């Protein structure tokens, strides 16, 4: 069975005291069970602290990135062993900011994914088209191309540990959201595409999250779509109340 997931991507925001403050606010607001798994992705320096501070809650702390190599001369990088040693079990791979600002290619992202899965971690694999590709009408090919190059070397068993996040780049941090219909159209397309490689059962069991300016006011109608299994949220996850209000939308 696929799961509803709400993941907050804090990006390069929040120093130590702000990270602790946001976690305290989230914990204060966790007064009921939500119909979704809750994840937060603080910056790397604060993962251990965040992991410890949330260990008495159902919030999972996840990483925003990981190195494709196991260890060695990779200055500035963070390995799966390091993440695993502080309790991190899930990593976001292929966010559009990693692809566009840091030049991460589909090939590199495929390698990162295999390394993370090899360590027994779960991967949130991001994909999404730019505005030009949407306007030119080749957004399906763009996104399925990212999925094919990033994930199609995996086995169906490995794919069980992958969550897909569809994030149209034109909707990230812009305030512009894909309509629920646009999200559903792409998610259904992605699910059928996954089926061609991994089979119906795996495709049906894969959680596909939507990301791009999700907020409390639009979350319910997006999450109501049958192939949308949750959200990857940036800006609105930096406010505990909005994040919890979005979680309430399931
Ligand atoms: C993101 O960066 O993954 C994201 C979806 O950001 P925002 O919610 O701010 O658009």
mmCIF file of C-alpha atoms and ligand atoms in Angstrom:
data_model
loop_
_atom_site.group_PDB
_atom_site.id
_atom_site.type_symbol
_atom_site.label_atom_id
_atom_site.label_comp_id
_atom_site.label_asym_id
_atom_site.label_seq_id
_atom_site.Cartn_x
_atom_site.Cartn_y
_atom_site.Cartn_z
ATOM 1 C CA UNK A 1 0.000 0.000 0.000
ATOM 2 C CA UNK A 2 1.337 3.402 -0.835
ATOM 3 C CA UNK A 3 1.597 5.930 1.954
ATOM 4 C CA UNK A 4 0.637 9.552 2.315
ATOM 5 C CA UNK A 5 3.754 11.555 3.024
ATOM 6 C CA UNK A 6 4.325 15.203 3.842
ATOM 7 C CA UNK A 7 7.972 16.259 3.699
ATOM 8 C CA UNK A 8 9.279 19.703 4.574
ATOM 9 C CA UNK A 9 12.410 20.763 2.691
ATOM 10 C CA UNK A 10 14.015 23.476 4.785
ATOM 11 C CA UNK A 11 16.739 24.058 2.174
ATOM 12 C CA UNK A 12 19.579 26.381 3.362
ATOM 13 C CA UNK A 13 17.425 28.077 5.983
ATOM 14 C CA UNK A 14 17.561 28.101 9.796
ATOM 15 C CA UNK A 15 20.657 28.215 11.989
ATOM 16 C CA UNK A 16 20.905 25.979 15.053
ATOM 17 C CA UNK A 17 18.596 27.978 17.303
ATOM 18 C CA UNK A 18 16.050 28.495 14.514
ATOM 19 C CA UNK A 19 16.145 24.772 13.722
ATOM 20 C CA UNK A 20 15.543 23.952 17.370
ATOM 21 C CA UNK A 21 12.792 26.571 17.596
ATOM 22 C CA UNK A 22 10.972 25.224 14.553
ATOM 23 C CA UNK A 23 11.170 21.684 15.894
ATOM 24 C CA UNK A 24 9.840 22.821 19.271
ATOM 25 C CA UNK A 25 6.926 24.567 17.534
ATOM 26 C CA UNK A 26 6.194 21.470 15.463
ATOM 27 C CA UNK A 27 6.217 19.268 18.551
ATOM 28 C CA UNK A 28 3.897 21.653 20.356
ATOM 29 C CA UNK A 29 1.487 21.449 17.429
ATOM 30 C CA UNK A 30 1.572 17.655 17.205
ATOM 31 C CA UNK A 31 -1.563 17.244 19.247
ATOM 32 C CA UNK A 32 -3.212 14.618 17.073
ATOM 33 C CA UNK A 33 -2.362 11.883 14.622
ATOM 34 C CA UNK A 34 -2.146 12.931 11.016
ATOM 35 C CA UNK A 35 -3.150 10.752 8.118
ATOM 36 C CA UNK A 36 0.353 10.953 6.675
ATOM 37 C CA UNK A 37 3.998 10.337 7.472
ATOM 38 C CA UNK A 38 5.706 13.579 8.476
ATOM 39 C CA UNK A 39 9.279 14.313 7.428
ATOM 40 C CA UNK A 40 11.504 17.336 7.839
ATOM 41 C CA UNK A 41 14.785 18.009 6.045
ATOM 42 C CA UNK A 42 16.910 20.515 7.995
ATOM 43 C CA UNK A 43 20.417 21.478 6.843
ATOM 44 C CA UNK A 44 23.160 18.887 7.232
ATOM 45 C CA UNK A 45 24.912 20.461 10.279
ATOM 46 C CA UNK A 46 21.725 20.180 12.321
ATOM 47 C CA UNK A 47 20.538 16.714 11.331
ATOM 48 C CA UNK A 48 21.911 14.992 14.419
ATOM 49 C CA UNK A 49 20.419 17.555 16.742
ATOM 50 C CA UNK A 50 17.102 17.397 14.879
ATOM 51 C CA UNK A 51 17.132 13.601 14.925
ATOM 52 C CA UNK A 52 17.616 13.563 18.695
ATOM 53 C CA UNK A 53 15.046 16.272 19.314
ATOM 54 C CA UNK A 54 12.358 14.405 17.372
ATOM 55 C CA UNK A 55 13.116 10.885 18.571
ATOM 56 C CA UNK A 56 10.052 10.972 20.855
ATOM 57 C CA UNK A 57 7.745 11.906 17.940
ATOM 58 C CA UNK A 58 6.616 10.387 14.654
ATOM 59 C CA UNK A 59 8.499 13.051 12.701
ATOM 60 C CA UNK A 60 11.255 11.572 10.550
ATOM 61 C CA UNK A 61 14.347 13.678 9.938
ATOM 62 C CA UNK A 62 15.674 13.270 6.400
ATOM 63 C CA UNK A 63 18.672 14.628 4.483
ATOM 64 C CA UNK A 64 18.512 17.049 1.556
ATOM 65 C CA UNK A 65 21.371 15.458 -0.365
ATOM 66 C CA UNK A 66 24.078 12.794 -0.222
ATOM 67 C CA UNK A 67 27.300 11.939 -2.067
ATOM 68 C CA UNK A 68 27.343 9.168 -4.664
ATOM 69 C CA UNK A 69 30.708 7.884 -3.378
ATOM 70 C CA UNK A 70 31.118 5.824 -0.225
ATOM 71 C CA UNK A 71 33.983 7.771 1.366
ATOM 72 C CA UNK A 72 37.334 9.348 0.610
ATOM 73 C CA UNK A 73 38.617 12.479 -1.100
ATOM 74 C CA UNK A 74 35.323 14.296 -1.703
ATOM 75 C CA UNK A 75 35.806 17.604 0.095
ATOM 76 C CA UNK A 76 32.569 19.089 1.352
ATOM 77 C CA UNK A 77 30.464 16.010 0.682
ATOM 78 C CA UNK A 78 28.425 13.878 3.102
ATOM 79 C CA UNK A 79 28.305 10.091 2.791
ATOM 80 C CA UNK A 80 25.516 7.586 3.343
ATOM 81 C CA UNK A 81 27.542 6.023 6.166
ATOM 82 C CA UNK A 82 27.730 9.383 7.926
ATOM 83 C CA UNK A 83 23.990 9.912 7.583
ATOM 84 C CA UNK A 84 23.252 6.370 8.674
ATOM 85 C CA UNK A 85 25.500 6.737 11.715
ATOM 86 C CA UNK A 86 23.323 9.562 13.036
ATOM 87 C CA UNK A 87 20.063 7.738 12.361
ATOM 88 C CA UNK A 88 19.061 9.251 9.023
ATOM 89 C CA UNK A 89 17.178 6.719 6.916
ATOM 90 C CA UNK A 90 15.812 8.818 4.046
ATOM 91 C CA UNK A 91 17.419 11.249 1.621
ATOM 92 C CA UNK A 92 16.076 13.667 -0.978
ATOM 93 C CA UNK A 93 17.869 13.232 -4.307
ATOM 94 C CA UNK A 94 17.593 15.286 -7.489
ATOM 95 C CA UNK A 95 15.883 18.426 -6.243
ATOM 96 C CA UNK A 96 15.724 20.940 -9.101
ATOM 97 C CA UNK A 97 18.043 23.261 -7.162
ATOM 98 C CA UNK A 98 20.660 20.474 -7.128
ATOM 99 C CA UNK A 99 20.082 19.804 -10.813
ATOM 100 C CA UNK A 100 20.050 23.439 -11.940
ATOM 101 C CA UNK A 101 22.388 25.271 -9.545
ATOM 102 C CA UNK A 102 24.894 22.482 -8.955
ATOM 103 C CA UNK A 103 24.706 20.781 -12.326
ATOM 104 C CA UNK A 104 23.674 17.388 -11.003
ATOM 105 C CA UNK A 105 22.976 15.188 -14.014
ATOM 106 C CA UNK A 106 20.582 12.295 -14.332
ATOM 107 C CA UNK A 107 23.598 9.957 -14.359
ATOM 108 C CA UNK A 108 24.941 11.381 -11.099
ATOM 109 C CA UNK A 109 21.496 11.210 -9.532
ATOM 110 C CA UNK A 110 21.164 7.563 -10.580
ATOM 111 C CA UNK A 111 24.504 6.877 -8.854
ATOM 112 C CA UNK A 112 23.440 8.733 -5.687
ATOM 113 C CA UNK A 113 20.186 6.789 -5.644
ATOM 114 C CA UNK A 114 21.973 3.438 -5.897
ATOM 115 C CA UNK A 115 24.414 4.396 -3.161
ATOM 116 C CA UNK A 116 21.611 5.432 -0.807
ATOM 117 C CA UNK A 117 19.529 2.337 -1.542
ATOM 118 C CA UNK A 118 22.647 0.184 -1.114
ATOM 119 C CA UNK A 119 22.861 1.485 2.454
ATOM 120 C CA UNK A 120 19.231 0.535 3.033
ATOM 121 C CA UNK A 121 18.033 4.128 2.911
ATOM 122 C CA UNK A 122 14.814 5.393 1.407
ATOM 123 C CA UNK A 123 15.061 7.910 -1.423
ATOM 124 C CA UNK A 124 12.751 10.784 -2.321
ATOM 125 C CA UNK A 125 13.622 11.200 -6.003
ATOM 126 C CA UNK A 126 12.638 14.577 -7.481
ATOM 127 C CA UNK A 127 11.734 15.319 -11.065
ATOM 128 C CA UNK A 128 9.981 18.169 -12.860
ATOM 129 C CA UNK A 129 9.961 20.293 -15.989
ATOM 130 C CA UNK A 130 10.875 23.942 -16.534
ATOM 131 C CA UNK A 131 8.365 26.500 -17.758
ATOM 132 C CA UNK A 132 9.706 26.400 -21.332
ATOM 133 C CA UNK A 133 9.169 22.654 -21.460
ATOM 134 C CA UNK A 134 5.642 23.041 -20.122
ATOM 135 C CA UNK A 135 4.884 25.743 -22.678
ATOM 136 C CA UNK A 136 6.432 23.734 -25.505
ATOM 137 C CA UNK A 137 4.224 20.794 -24.548
ATOM 138 C CA UNK A 138 7.088 18.347 -23.960
ATOM 139 C CA UNK A 139 6.733 18.105 -20.200
ATOM 140 C CA UNK A 140 5.776 14.438 -20.162
ATOM 141 C CA UNK A 141 8.916 13.476 -22.097
ATOM 142 C CA UNK A 142 11.082 15.694 -19.886
ATOM 143 C CA UNK A 143 9.875 14.175 -16.655
ATOM 144 C CA UNK A 144 9.737 10.563 -17.811
ATOM 145 C CA UNK A 145 13.268 11.060 -19.197
ATOM 146 C CA UNK A 146 14.455 12.073 -15.714
ATOM 147 C CA UNK A 147 12.736 9.040 -14.198
ATOM 148 C CA UNK A 148 14.067 6.654 -16.828
ATOM 149 C CA UNK A 149 17.654 7.850 -16.482
ATOM 150 C CA UNK A 150 17.499 8.155 -12.706
ATOM 151 C CA UNK A 151 15.574 5.061 -11.692
ATOM 152 C CA UNK A 152 15.182 2.509 -14.474
ATOM 153 C CA UNK A 153 18.382 0.639 -13.571
ATOM 154 C CA UNK A 154 16.797 -0.336 -10.277
ATOM 155 C CA UNK A 155 15.023 -3.594 -9.560
ATOM 156 C CA UNK A 156 11.360 -3.605 -8.529
ATOM 157 C CA UNK A 157 12.547 -4.549 -5.033
ATOM 158 C CA UNK A 158 14.818 -1.485 -4.871
ATOM 159 C CA UNK A 159 12.037 0.680 -6.265
ATOM 160 C CA UNK A 160 9.952 -0.172 -3.192
ATOM 161 C CA UNK A 161 12.290 2.126 -1.250
ATOM 162 C CA UNK A 162 11.806 5.057 -3.623
ATOM 163 C CA UNK A 163 9.274 7.862 -3.279
ATOM 164 C CA UNK A 164 8.885 10.074 -6.356
ATOM 165 C CA UNK A 165 8.375 13.830 -5.963
ATOM 166 C CA UNK A 166 7.011 15.632 -9.013
ATOM 167 C CA UNK A 167 7.990 19.281 -8.696
ATOM 168 C CA UNK A 168 7.371 21.470 -11.736
ATOM 169 C CA UNK A 169 10.246 23.955 -11.542
ATOM 170 C CA UNK A 170 7.976 26.850 -12.526
ATOM 171 C CA UNK A 171 5.953 26.255 -9.359
ATOM 172 C CA UNK A 172 8.836 26.021 -6.865
ATOM 173 C CA UNK A 173 9.072 29.060 -4.627
ATOM 174 C CA UNK A 174 7.132 31.138 -7.150
ATOM 175 C CA UNK A 175 3.733 31.151 -5.495
ATOM 176 C CA UNK A 176 2.382 29.610 -8.701
ATOM 177 C CA UNK A 177 1.010 26.112 -8.152
ATOM 178 C CA UNK A 178 0.169 23.449 -10.687
ATOM 179 C CA UNK A 179 -3.590 23.040 -10.717
ATOM 180 C CA UNK A 180 -4.837 19.860 -9.051
ATOM 181 C CA UNK A 181 -5.699 18.627 -12.570
ATOM 182 C CA UNK A 182 -2.191 19.317 -13.876
ATOM 183 C CA UNK A 183 -0.707 17.513 -10.881
ATOM 184 C CA UNK A 184 -3.044 14.541 -11.290
ATOM 185 C CA UNK A 185 -2.342 14.334 -15.029
ATOM 186 C CA UNK A 186 1.412 14.121 -14.462
ATOM 187 C CA UNK A 187 1.183 11.795 -11.478
ATOM 188 C CA UNK A 188 -1.044 9.353 -13.376
ATOM 189 C CA UNK A 189 1.337 9.529 -16.321
ATOM 190 C CA UNK A 190 4.316 8.834 -14.060
ATOM 191 C CA UNK A 191 2.564 5.921 -12.405
ATOM 192 C CA UNK A 192 1.829 4.305 -15.779
ATOM 193 C CA UNK A 193 5.413 4.941 -16.813
ATOM 194 C CA UNK A 194 6.705 3.242 -13.650
ATOM 195 C CA UNK A 195 4.396 0.329 -14.430
ATOM 196 C CA UNK A 196 6.084 -0.255 -17.810
ATOM 197 C CA UNK A 197 9.353 -0.974 -16.016
ATOM 198 C CA UNK A 198 8.490 -2.209 -12.529
ATOM 199 C CA UNK A 199 5.016 -3.721 -12.972
ATOM 200 C CA UNK A 200 1.591 -2.739 -11.729
ATOM 201 C CA UNK A 201 2.019 -3.649 -8.092
ATOM 202 C CA UNK A 202 5.197 -1.630 -7.584
ATOM 203 C CA UNK A 203 3.791 1.320 -9.524
ATOM 204 C CA UNK A 204 0.615 1.263 -7.443
ATOM 205 C CA UNK A 205 2.618 1.087 -4.237
ATOM 206 C CA UNK A 206 4.910 3.996 -5.110
ATOM 207 C CA UNK A 207 4.078 7.222 -3.296
ATOM 208 C CA UNK A 208 4.211 10.158 -5.716
ATOM 209 C CA UNK A 209 4.401 13.525 -3.974
ATOM 210 C CA UNK A 210 3.629 16.896 -5.502
ATOM 211 C CA UNK A 211 5.848 19.904 -4.786
ATOM 212 C CA UNK A 212 5.553 23.523 -5.844
ATOM 213 C CA UNK A 213 4.099 26.275 -3.668
ATOM 214 C CA UNK A 214 1.899 23.951 -1.624
ATOM 215 C CA UNK A 215 0.257 25.861 1.222
ATOM 216 C CA UNK A 216 -2.613 25.332 3.637
ATOM 217 C CA UNK A 217 -5.029 27.022 1.226
ATOM 218 C CA UNK A 218 -4.357 24.714 -1.740
ATOM 219 C CA UNK A 219 -3.205 21.456 -0.133
ATOM 220 C CA UNK A 220 -6.600 19.759 0.265
ATOM 221 C CA UNK A 221 -7.600 19.984 -3.373
ATOM 222 C CA UNK A 222 -4.199 18.835 -4.599
ATOM 223 C CA UNK A 223 -3.990 15.939 -2.134
ATOM 224 C CA UNK A 224 -7.542 14.898 -2.979
ATOM 225 C CA UNK A 225 -6.410 13.766 -6.429
ATOM 226 C CA UNK A 226 -6.125 9.979 -6.622
ATOM 227 C CA UNK A 227 -2.507 9.806 -7.785
ATOM 228 C CA UNK A 228 -1.188 12.522 -5.478
ATOM 229 C CA UNK A 229 0.115 10.863 -2.319
ATOM 230 C CA UNK A 230 1.352 13.900 -0.510
ATOM 231 C CA UNK A 231 3.684 16.822 -0.813
ATOM 232 C CA UNK A 232 7.247 18.027 -0.721
ATOM 233 C CA UNK A 233 6.979 21.514 0.704
ATOM 234 C CA UNK A 234 9.586 24.253 0.812
ATOM 235 C CA UNK A 235 8.548 27.738 1.960
ATOM 236 C CA UNK A 236 5.433 26.727 3.887
ATOM 237 C CA UNK A 237 7.381 24.136 5.877
ATOM 238 C CA UNK A 238 9.381 26.892 7.580
ATOM 239 C CA UNK A 239 6.346 27.831 9.610
ATOM 240 C CA UNK A 240 5.224 25.095 11.999
ATOM 241 C CA UNK A 241 1.561 26.050 11.882
ATOM 242 C CA UNK A 242 1.384 26.106 8.072
ATOM 243 C CA UNK A 243 3.198 22.784 7.843
ATOM 244 C CA UNK A 244 0.783 21.202 10.318
ATOM 245 C CA UNK A 245 -2.186 22.802 8.561
ATOM 246 C CA UNK A 246 -0.978 21.205 5.330
ATOM 247 C CA UNK A 247 -0.678 17.871 7.159
ATOM 248 C CA UNK A 248 -4.270 18.320 8.239
ATOM 249 C CA UNK A 249 -5.307 18.438 4.596
ATOM 250 C CA UNK A 250 -5.054 14.631 4.221
HETATM 251 C C1 LIG B 1 10.672 22.649 -2.901
HETATM 252 O O1 LIG B 1 11.689 23.312 -2.886
HETATM 253 O O2 LIG B 1 10.760 21.419 -2.899
HETATM 254 C C2 LIG B 1 9.393 23.339 -2.933
HETATM 255 C C3 LIG B 1 8.359 22.675 -3.335
HETATM 256 O O3 LIG B 1 9.396 24.665 -2.539
HETATM 257 P P1 LIG B 1 8.090 25.597 -2.347
HETATM 258 O O4 LIG B 1 7.088 24.797 -1.574
HETATM 259 O O5 LIG B 1 8.589 26.780 -1.619
HETATM 260 O O6 LIG B 1 7.603 25.912 -3.735
#
